[in-house]
Coordinates of C-alpha atoms in Angstrom, one line a residue:
X18 CA 43.6 -31.7 -13.5
X19 CA 46.9 -30.4 -15.1
X20 CA 47.1 -26.7 -16.4
X21 CA 46.5 -26.4 -19.9
X22 CA 47.5 -24.3 -22.9
X23 CA 46.6 -23.7 -26.4
X24 CA 45.3 -27.1 -27.8
X25 CA 45.9 -28.3 -31.2
X26 CA 44.8 -31.6 -32.8
X27 CA 48.1 -32.0 -34.7
X28 CA 48.2 -33.8 -38.0
X29 CA 50.6 -36.2 -36.6
X30 CA 48.6 -37.1 -33.6
X31 CA 46.1 -39.9 -33.3
X32 CA 42.4 -38.9 -33.4
X33 CA 41.9 -39.8 -29.6
X34 CA 45.0 -37.6 -28.6
X35 CA 45.5 -34.0 -28.6
X36 CA 48.5 -31.6 -28.2
X37 CA 49.2 -29.1 -25.7
X38 CA 51.8 -26.5 -27.1
X39 CA 54.4 -25.4 -24.5
X40 CA 54.6 -21.8 -23.3
X41 CA 57.8 -20.2 -21.9
X42 CA 58.8 -17.5 -19.6
X43 CA 61.8 -16.1 -17.8
X44 CA 62.4 -14.4 -14.4
X45 CA 64.7 -11.5 -13.6
X46 CA 66.9 -13.6 -11.4
X47 CA 68.0 -16.0 -14.2
X48 CA 70.8 -15.5 -16.6
X49 CA 68.3 -16.7 -19.6
X50 CA 65.9 -15.2 -21.6
X51 CA 62.9 -16.1 -24.0
X52 CA 61.8 -14.2 -27.0
X53 CA 58.3 -15.1 -27.8
X54 CA 58.4 -13.5 -31.2
X55 CA 61.5 -15.0 -32.7
X56 CA 61.3 -18.1 -30.3
X57 CA 64.9 -17.8 -29.2
X58 CA 66.1 -19.3 -25.8
X59 CA 69.4 -17.5 -24.9
X60 CA 71.5 -18.3 -21.8
X61 CA 74.9 -17.3 -20.5
X62 CA 76.7 -15.1 -18.2
X63 CA 75.0 -11.9 -19.0
X64 CA 72.3 -10.2 -16.8
X65 CA 72.0 -9.8 -13.2
X66 CA 71.0 -13.2 -12.3
X67 CA 72.9 -16.3 -10.6
X68 CA 75.2 -17.7 -13.6
X69 CA 73.9 -21.2 -12.5
X70 CA 70.5 -20.4 -13.3
X71 CA 70.4 -20.6 -17.0
X72 CA 66.9 -21.6 -17.5
X73 CA 63.4 -20.5 -18.7
X74 CA 60.1 -21.7 -17.1
X75 CA 57.4 -23.8 -19.0
X76 CA 54.7 -21.7 -17.9
X77 CA 51.7 -24.1 -18.5
X78 CA 53.0 -27.4 -17.5
X79 CA 52.4 -28.4 -13.6
X80 CA 50.3 -30.5 -11.2
X81 CA 49.4 -34.0 -12.6
X82 CA 51.5 -34.8 -15.6
X83 CA 50.8 -38.5 -15.4
X84 CA 48.4 -38.4 -18.3
X85 CA 50.9 -37.1 -20.7
X86 CA 52.3 -39.7 -23.1
X87 CA 54.8 -37.8 -25.3
X88 CA 57.1 -35.1 -25.3
X89 CA 58.4 -33.2 -28.6
X90 CA 60.7 -30.4 -29.3
X91 CA 61.9 -29.2 -32.8
X92 CA 65.2 -27.2 -32.4
X93 CA 67.1 -25.1 -34.7
X94 CA 70.4 -23.2 -34.9
X95 CA 72.4 -23.9 -31.8
X96 CA 75.0 -21.1 -31.3
X97 CA 77.8 -21.3 -28.8
X98 CA 76.7 -24.5 -27.6
X99 CA 79.3 -27.1 -26.7
X100 CA 76.9 -30.2 -26.9
X101 CA 73.8 -29.0 -28.6
X102 CA 71.4 -30.2 -26.1
X103 CA 68.9 -28.9 -23.4
X104 CA 67.7 -30.3 -20.2
X105 CA 64.1 -30.3 -19.0
X106 CA 63.6 -30.5 -15.1
X107 CA 60.4 -31.6 -13.4
X108 CA 60.3 -30.6 -9.7
X109 CA 57.9 -32.2 -7.3
X110 CA 55.9 -30.3 -4.9
X111 CA 57.2 -31.2 -1.2
X112 CA 55.6 -28.4 0.6
X113 CA 59.0 -26.5 0.6
X114 CA 60.3 -23.6 -1.4
X115 CA 62.0 -24.3 -4.6
X116 CA 64.5 -27.2 -4.4
X117 CA 66.7 -29.3 -6.8
X118 CA 66.3 -32.3 -4.2
X119 CA 63.3 -33.9 -5.8
X120 CA 64.0 -33.4 -9.6
X121 CA 63.4 -36.0 -12.7
X122 CA 65.2 -34.5 -15.7
X123 CA 65.0 -35.4 -19.3
X124 CA 68.0 -34.6 -21.6
X125 CA 66.8 -33.1 -24.9
X126 CA 69.1 -34.3 -27.4
X127 CA 67.8 -33.6 -31.0
X128 CA 68.5 -35.7 -34.0
X129 CA 70.0 -34.7 -37.4
X130 CA 66.8 -33.0 -38.2
X131 CA 66.5 -31.0 -35.1
X132 CA 63.6 -33.5 -33.7
X133 CA 63.5 -34.8 -30.2
X134 CA 60.6 -37.2 -29.3
X135 CA 60.3 -38.8 -26.0
X136 CA 57.8 -41.4 -24.6
X137 CA 56.5 -40.2 -21.2
X138 CA 54.7 -43.6 -20.6
X139 CA 58.2 -45.3 -20.2
X140 CA 59.9 -42.5 -18.2
X141 CA 61.0 -43.8 -14.9
X142 CA 60.6 -40.7 -13.1
X143 CA 63.7 -41.3 -11.0
X144 CA 64.8 -38.4 -8.6
X145 CA 68.3 -37.1 -10.0
X146 CA 69.4 -36.0 -6.5
X147 CA 68.8 -39.7 -5.3
X148 CA 68.2 -42.3 -8.1
X149 CA 66.8 -44.8 -5.3
X150 CA 63.6 -42.6 -5.1
X151 CA 61.1 -41.6 -7.6
X152 CA 59.3 -38.2 -7.7
X153 CA 55.6 -38.0 -7.7
X154 CA 54.3 -37.1 -11.3
X155 CA 51.0 -36.1 -9.9
X156 CA 52.8 -33.3 -7.8
X157 CA 54.9 -31.3 -10.2
X158 CA 55.1 -27.6 -9.3
X159 CA 57.6 -26.4 -11.5
X160 CA 59.2 -27.4 -14.9
X161 CA 62.1 -25.6 -16.2
X162 CA 64.2 -25.7 -19.3
X163 CA 68.0 -25.2 -18.9
X164 CA 70.5 -24.3 -21.5
X165 CA 73.6 -26.5 -22.0
X166 CA 77.4 -26.1 -21.6
X167 CA 78.6 -23.1 -23.9
X168 CA 81.7 -23.4 -26.1
X169 CA 83.1 -20.0 -25.7
X170 CA 82.4 -16.5 -24.3
X171 CA 79.0 -15.0 -24.7
X172 CA 75.5 -16.4 -24.6
X173 CA 74.4 -19.7 -25.9
X174 CA 71.3 -19.7 -27.8
X175 CA 68.8 -22.0 -29.8
X176 CA 65.4 -21.5 -31.6
X177 CA 62.8 -23.7 -30.3
X178 CA 60.5 -24.1 -33.4
X179 CA 58.0 -26.3 -31.8
X180 CA 57.5 -28.0 -28.3
X181 CA 54.4 -29.8 -27.2
X182 CA 53.2 -32.7 -25.0
X183 CA 50.3 -35.1 -25.9
X184 CA 47.5 -36.3 -23.9
X185 CA 44.4 -38.2 -24.6
X186 CA 41.7 -36.1 -25.9
X187 CA 39.9 -34.1 -22.9
X188 CA 36.1 -33.2 -23.1
X189 CA 35.6 -29.6 -21.7
X190 CA 32.4 -29.4 -19.9
X191 CA 31.3 -25.7 -20.9
X192 CA 28.2 -26.2 -18.6
X193 CA 30.2 -26.0 -15.4
X194 CA 31.9 -23.2 -13.6
X195 CA 35.7 -23.4 -13.7
X196 CA 38.4 -21.7 -11.5
X197 CA 42.0 -22.1 -10.8
X198 CA 43.1 -24.5 -7.9
X199 CA 46.5 -23.9 -6.2
X200 CA 47.7 -26.8 -4.1
X201 CA 50.2 -25.9 -1.2
X202 CA 51.8 -27.9 1.3
X203 CA 51.7 -26.9 5.0
X204 CA 51.5 -23.2 5.7
X205 CA 54.8 -21.3 5.8
X206 CA 56.2 -18.3 7.8
X207 CA 56.9 -16.0 4.7
X208 CA 54.2 -14.8 2.2
X209 CA 56.2 -15.6 -0.7
X210 CA 57.0 -19.3 0.1
X211 CA 54.0 -20.2 -2.2
X212 CA 53.1 -18.2 -5.0
X213 CA 50.7 -18.1 -8.1
X214 CA 52.1 -15.8 -10.7
X215 CA 50.7 -14.4 -14.0
X216 CA 52.8 -13.1 -16.7
X217 CA 51.2 -9.9 -18.2
X218 CA 50.6 -9.7 -22.2
X219 CA 51.3 -5.9 -21.7
X220 CA 53.4 -4.5 -19.2
X221 CA 51.8 -2.0 -16.7
X222 CA 52.5 1.7 -17.2
X223 CA 54.4 3.4 -14.4
X224 CA 52.2 6.2 -12.5
X225 CA 48.9 4.9 -14.0
X226 CA 46.3 3.6 -11.4
X227 CA 45.0 0.1 -11.6
X228 CA 42.5 -2.0 -9.7
X229 CA 43.1 -5.7 -9.2
X230 CA 40.3 -7.8 -7.9
X231 CA 39.6 -11.7 -7.4
X232 CA 37.6 -14.3 -5.4
X233 CA 39.6 -16.5 -3.3
X234 CA 38.8 -19.4 -1.2
X235 CA 41.5 -20.8 1.1
X236 CA 40.3 -24.2 2.6
X237 CA 42.4 -23.7 5.7
X238 CA 42.1 -19.8 5.9
X239 CA 45.1 -17.6 5.9
X240 CA 46.0 -14.5 4.1
X241 CA 47.1 -13.1 0.7
X242 CA 48.5 -10.2 -1.2
X243 CA 49.5 -9.2 -4.7
X244 CA 53.1 -7.9 -5.8
X245 CA 53.4 -6.7 -9.0
X246 CA 56.8 -7.0 -10.0
X247 CA 59.1 -7.2 -13.1
X248 CA 60.3 -3.6 -12.7
X249 CA 61.3 -3.9 -9.0
X250 CA 58.5 -5.1 -6.6
X251 CA 55.4 -3.2 -5.4
X252 CA 53.8 -4.8 -2.2
X253 CA 49.9 -4.2 -2.1
X254 CA 47.6 -4.7 0.9
X255 CA 47.6 -8.0 2.9
X256 CA 44.2 -9.3 3.1
X257 CA 42.9 -12.1 5.7
X258 CA 40.9 -14.9 4.4
X259 CA 37.9 -16.5 6.0
X260 CA 38.3 -20.4 6.2
X261 CA 36.8 -22.4 3.4
X262 CA 34.7 -19.2 2.3
X263 CA 35.2 -17.1 -0.7
X264 CA 36.8 -13.8 0.2
X265 CA 37.0 -10.7 -2.2
X266 CA 40.5 -9.4 -2.5
X267 CA 40.3 -5.8 -4.1
X268 CA 43.1 -3.3 -4.1
X269 CA 43.6 0.1 -6.0
X270 CA 47.2 1.1 -6.8
X271 CA 49.4 3.4 -8.7
X272 CA 52.2 1.3 -10.4
X273 CA 55.6 2.4 -9.3
X274 CA 57.0 0.8 -12.4
X275 CA 56.6 -1.1 -15.9
X276 CA 55.6 -4.2 -14.0
X277 CA 55.4 -7.4 -16.3
X278 CA 54.1 -9.9 -13.8
X279 CA 51.7 -10.2 -10.8
X280 CA 52.9 -12.3 -8.0
X281 CA 49.9 -13.4 -5.6
X282 CA 51.5 -14.5 -2.3
X283 CA 50.0 -17.4 -0.5
X284 CA 52.7 -18.6 1.9
X285 CA 50.1 -18.3 4.9
X286 CA 47.8 -20.8 3.3
X287 CA 48.0 -24.4 3.9
X288 CA 46.2 -27.0 1.4
X289 CA 44.1 -26.0 -1.3
X290 CA 43.3 -22.3 -2.5
X291 CA 40.8 -21.6 -5.2
X292 CA 40.8 -18.5 -7.6
X293 CA 37.9 -17.1 -9.6
X294 CA 37.0 -13.9 -11.7
X295 CA 40.5 -12.4 -11.5
X296 CA 40.4 -8.9 -13.1
X297 CA 43.0 -6.2 -13.5
X298 CA 41.9 -3.0 -15.1
X299 CA 43.1 0.6 -15.6
X300 CA 41.1 2.9 -13.3
X301 CA 38.3 4.3 -15.3
X302 CA 38.4 1.6 -18.0
X303 CA 36.8 -1.7 -18.5
X304 CA 39.2 -4.0 -20.4
X305 CA 40.4 -6.8 -18.2
X306 CA 44.4 -7.1 -18.8
X307 CA 44.3 -10.7 -17.6
X308 CA 43.2 -13.1 -20.2
X309 CA 40.6 -15.7 -19.4
X310 CA 40.5 -14.2 -15.6
X311 CA 37.0 -16.3 -15.2
X312 CA 39.0 -19.6 -16.5
X313 CA 35.9 -20.4 -18.5
X314 CA 37.9 -21.1 -21.6
X315 CA 40.1 -24.2 -21.5
X316 CA 43.7 -23.3 -20.9
X317 CA 45.7 -21.5 -18.3
X318 CA 48.3 -19.9 -20.4
X319 CA 50.3 -17.1 -18.5
X320 CA 49.7 -18.7 -15.1
X321 CA 52.7 -20.4 -13.3
X322 CA 53.3 -21.5 -9.6
X323 CA 56.3 -21.3 -7.2
X324 CA 56.5 -24.4 -4.6
X325 CA 53.0 -25.5 -5.2
X326 CA 51.1 -26.8 -8.1
X327 CA 48.2 -25.4 -10.1
X328 CA 45.3 -26.7 -11.9
X329 CA 42.2 -25.7 -13.8
X330 CA 39.0 -27.3 -12.0
X331 CA 35.3 -27.4 -12.0
X332 CA 33.8 -25.7 -8.9
X333 CA 30.9 -23.7 -8.1
X334 CA 31.5 -19.8 -6.9
X335 CA 29.9 -19.4 -3.4
X336 CA 29.0 -16.2 -1.8
X337 CA 31.8 -13.8 -1.7
X338 CA 32.7 -12.3 1.7
X339 CA 34.6 -9.1 2.4
X340 CA 38.2 -9.8 3.8
X341 CA 39.0 -10.0 7.3
X342 CA 41.9 -8.7 9.3
X343 CA 44.3 -11.4 10.7
X344 CA 45.5 -11.1 14.2
X345 CA 48.0 -13.4 15.8
X346 CA 48.1 -13.6 19.4
X347 CA 51.5 -15.3 21.2
X348 CA 51.7 -17.3 24.5
X349 CA 51.5 -14.2 26.6
X350 CA 47.8 -13.7 25.6
X351 CA 48.3 -10.0 24.9
X352 CA 49.6 -7.7 22.2
X353 CA 49.6 -4.3 20.5
X354 CA 47.8 -3.9 17.2
X355 CA 47.5 -1.4 14.3
X356 CA 46.5 -1.8 10.7
X357 CA 45.5 0.2 7.8
X358 CA 41.8 -1.0 7.7
X359 CA 38.8 -0.5 9.9
X360 CA 38.5 -3.2 12.3
X361 CA 35.2 -4.7 14.1
X362 CA 36.3 -7.1 17.1
X363 CA 33.8 -9.8 15.8
X364 CA 35.5 -12.9 17.4
X365 CA 34.1 -13.7 20.9
X366 CA 37.6 -14.9 22.0
X367 CA 39.3 -11.5 21.3
X368 CA 39.1 -8.4 23.4
X369 CA 40.3 -5.0 22.3
X370 CA 41.3 -2.0 24.5
X371 CA 42.2 1.6 24.4
X372 CA 44.9 2.4 27.0
X373 CA 45.3 5.5 28.9
X374 CA 48.0 6.5 31.3
X375 CA 46.5 7.6 34.8
X376 CA 48.9 9.9 36.5
X377 CA 47.1 9.7 39.6
X378 CA 47.6 6.0 40.8
X379 CA 50.3 5.6 38.1
X380 CA 48.5 2.9 36.1
X381 CA 47.1 2.2 32.7
X382 CA 43.3 2.5 32.4
X383 CA 41.9 0.0 30.0
X384 CA 38.8 0.7 28.1
X385 CA 37.0 -1.9 26.1
X386 CA 36.4 -1.1 22.3
X387 CA 34.4 -3.3 19.8
X388 CA 35.9 -1.5 16.9
X389 CA 38.5 0.8 15.9
X390 CA 39.8 2.7 12.6
X391 CA 42.3 2.5 10.4
X392 CA 45.7 2.8 11.8
X393 CA 44.6 3.5 15.4
X394 CA 46.6 1.6 18.0
X395 CA 45.0 -0.7 20.5
X396 CA 45.8 -3.6 23.0
X397 CA 44.5 -7.0 22.0
X398 CA 43.8 -9.8 24.6
X399 CA 43.2 -13.5 23.4
X400 CA 44.2 -17.1 23.9
X401 CA 47.2 -17.9 22.0
X402 CA 46.2 -18.3 18.1
X403 CA 45.4 -16.7 15.0
X404 CA 41.9 -15.0 14.7
X405 CA 40.1 -13.2 11.8
X406 CA 38.1 -10.1 12.5
X407 CA 35.7 -8.3 10.2
X408 CA 36.6 -5.2 8.6
X409 CA 33.6 -2.8 7.8
X410 CA 33.5 0.0 5.6
X411 CA 33.0 2.2 8.4
X412 CA 33.3 2.1 12.1
X413 CA 33.2 4.4 15.3
X414 CA 36.7 5.5 15.8
X415 CA 38.4 5.4 19.3
X416 CA 38.5 8.8 21.0
X417 CA 42.0 10.1 21.7
X418 CA 40.9 11.0 25.1
X419 CA 40.9 7.6 26.2
X420 CA 44.0 6.2 24.4
X421 CA 47.8 7.2 24.8
X422 CA 49.0 4.4 22.7
X423 CA 51.4 5.9 20.2
X424 CA 53.0 4.4 17.1
X425 CA 56.5 4.5 16.2
X426 CA 57.7 5.5 12.6
X427 CA 60.4 4.1 10.5
X428 CA 63.3 5.2 13.0
X429 CA 64.0 3.3 16.2
X430 CA 63.5 5.4 19.4
X431 CA 66.2 5.0 22.1
X432 CA 65.0 4.7 25.6
X433 CA 65.1 8.1 27.5
X434 CA 63.2 7.1 30.8
X435 CA 59.8 8.2 29.3
X436 CA 59.1 5.3 26.9
X437 CA 57.3 2.2 27.9
X438 CA 56.7 -1.2 25.9
X439 CA 54.3 -4.2 26.3
X440 CA 55.9 -7.2 27.6
X441 CA 55.4 -10.3 29.8
X442 CA 58.2 -10.6 32.4
X443 CA 58.2 -13.4 35.0
X444 CA 54.4 -14.2 34.0
X445 CA 53.4 -10.7 34.3
X446 CA 52.0 -8.7 31.3
X447 CA 52.0 -4.9 31.5
X448 CA 54.1 -1.7 30.4
X449 CA 58.0 -2.0 31.2
X450 CA 60.4 0.8 31.0
X451 CA 62.7 1.0 27.9
X452 CA 66.2 0.8 29.1
X453 CA 68.5 3.7 28.0
X454 CA 70.7 1.0 26.4
X455 CA 67.5 -0.3 24.4
X456 CA 65.2 1.3 22.0
X457 CA 61.6 1.2 20.6
X458 CA 61.7 -0.8 17.3
X459 CA 60.5 0.9 14.2
X460 CA 56.8 0.7 13.6
X461 CA 56.2 -0.5 17.3
X462 CA 53.5 0.6 19.5
X463 CA 54.3 2.2 22.9
X464 CA 53.2 4.6 25.8
X465 CA 55.1 7.6 26.7
X466 CA 54.8 9.1 30.2
X467 CA 56.6 11.7 32.2
X468 CA 60.2 10.8 33.2
X469 CA 60.6 9.5 36.9
X470 CA 58.1 6.9 36.7
X471 CA 58.7 3.4 37.9
X472 CA 59.9 0.6 36.0
X473 CA 56.6 -1.4 35.4
X474 CA 53.2 0.0 35.0
X475 CA 50.0 -2.3 35.5
X476 CA 46.6 -2.1 34.0
X477 CA 43.8 -0.3 35.8
X478 CA 40.5 -2.0 36.7
X479 CA 38.0 -0.7 34.2
X480 CA 35.2 0.0 36.5
X481 CA 36.7 1.2 39.9
X482 CA 40.1 2.4 38.6
X483 CA 42.0 0.2 41.0
X484 CA 45.4 -0.7 39.6
X485 CA 45.4 -4.2 38.9
X486 CA 48.1 -6.5 37.3
X487 CA 47.4 -9.5 35.1
X488 CA 49.5 -12.4 36.6
X489 CA 49.6 -15.0 33.7
X490 CA 51.6 -17.7 35.2
X491 CA 52.4 -17.1 38.8
X492 CA 49.9 -17.4 41.6
X493 CA 49.5 -15.3 44.6
X494 CA 51.7 -12.4 43.3
X495 CA 51.2 -9.2 45.5
X496 CA 51.4 -5.6 44.4
X497 CA 50.6 -2.3 46.1
X498 CA 47.9 -0.1 44.8
X499 CA 50.5 1.9 43.0
X500 CA 51.5 -1.5 41.0
X501 CA 54.7 -2.1 43.1
X502 CA 55.5 -5.7 43.6
X503 CA 55.8 -6.8 47.2
X504 CA 57.5 -10.0 48.5
X505 CA 56.5 -9.9 52.4
X506 CA 53.3 -8.0 52.6
X507 CA 52.5 -6.6 56.0
X508 CA 49.5 -4.4 57.0
X509 CA 47.7 -2.5 54.3
X510 CA 45.7 -2.8 51.2
X511 CA 47.1 -4.8 48.4
X512 CA 46.4 -6.4 44.9
X513 CA 46.5 -10.5 45.0
X514 CA 45.6 -12.1 41.7
X515 CA 43.9 -9.1 40.6
X516 CA 41.8 -8.6 43.6
X517 CA 42.1 -6.1 46.4
X518 CA 43.0 -7.7 49.7
X519 CA 43.1 -5.9 53.2
X520 CA 45.8 -7.2 55.5

């Protein structure tokens, strides 16, 4: 389905059709503005935005627009406009970030009475960037209205007295549960590559505390976060999402600005993502600052999408799970890890360890742990991939006596001969000394041991304390009991492929 707005059976519309009044909004990075009270659209060189981005958003038009039959605008009082026209751009969802490479446009040229009427059923939907192509009108993620050329200095402006599209009349089934569906392309590397945004009817108040909560079902898993913005940006906690199950996102925060919009980031979620029961309340109050947050009233005014499409759909709300903690493990099969939530190692493919430096024997003793507390540092061992771990309300934390892992702060630490970082070199995973010409990055996890230690420190056997080394790629690599690699082993006791061997 398509996102909807206020529906009006207009006097000029046929009995079997209905109008969807267009709603507009703007972004801080644009040199354009929209005044909902006066209905004035202004554009020009003012503001902090890109001077080429002289557009406002049509906030309630996306998804499948094929069912719309007519587009109508009533315009008055063009000011400082060279051609008295606007341009409406329909951008196709290609699974990428915003781009003008897949755009169909309609030039809005009003008649002497200021009216413009366009038959969408005869529109050819040609791609403006490549007229030999047509865009898919069932996958529109963004509709924007651009101002025209200006006749002089200063802003151009026009009053949009009326704007709507018509469609065949839709019957709303009130007996069904409804929610918002965001359709993304493939999962992306940046959280903000896909977004669902909500323009707040009333801005947040700086220094007041709020609680944001919603149920979210990402069919292919991933993670989500909320970013209140409009007065700067405030990044709230990221939550891991269970695959094809409803997960609860709930965060309490104190507003650091008078924010006008909520940005829900979905870049890590490929495919379909469902939302229901979205609420934002001031702490201690009960009034939901999000209109129609349960989507049980027809229409999604205030909601918009970035690089994806949104639609109001019928779907039953399943059991809601608490969010998980997403852990990504690379090719080495090991990593350090620390997060602001409690963690239970609930995936059988994942192992977590505390790490203690043992001066006698000069190795790192690993102690398996099944859970650890917020901001505690651990080592993770798992095959390459992404894993979601449970985050219970309470856990038994790691005793500091068995864990020497430290977490750096915001300033890099220069190598001083005592700092070691986890790495894989020549197929061997362990702790390697940070060179004096290098540093421990900000927020990274490291070991600190007395100066004079060797360049590499291996992991210790969990039961015997014998120093062993994880040779990930190389066979028959030989080490002494102290962890030193040997090329031509003679008589003595050595470690070969993690086992004690007597020669």
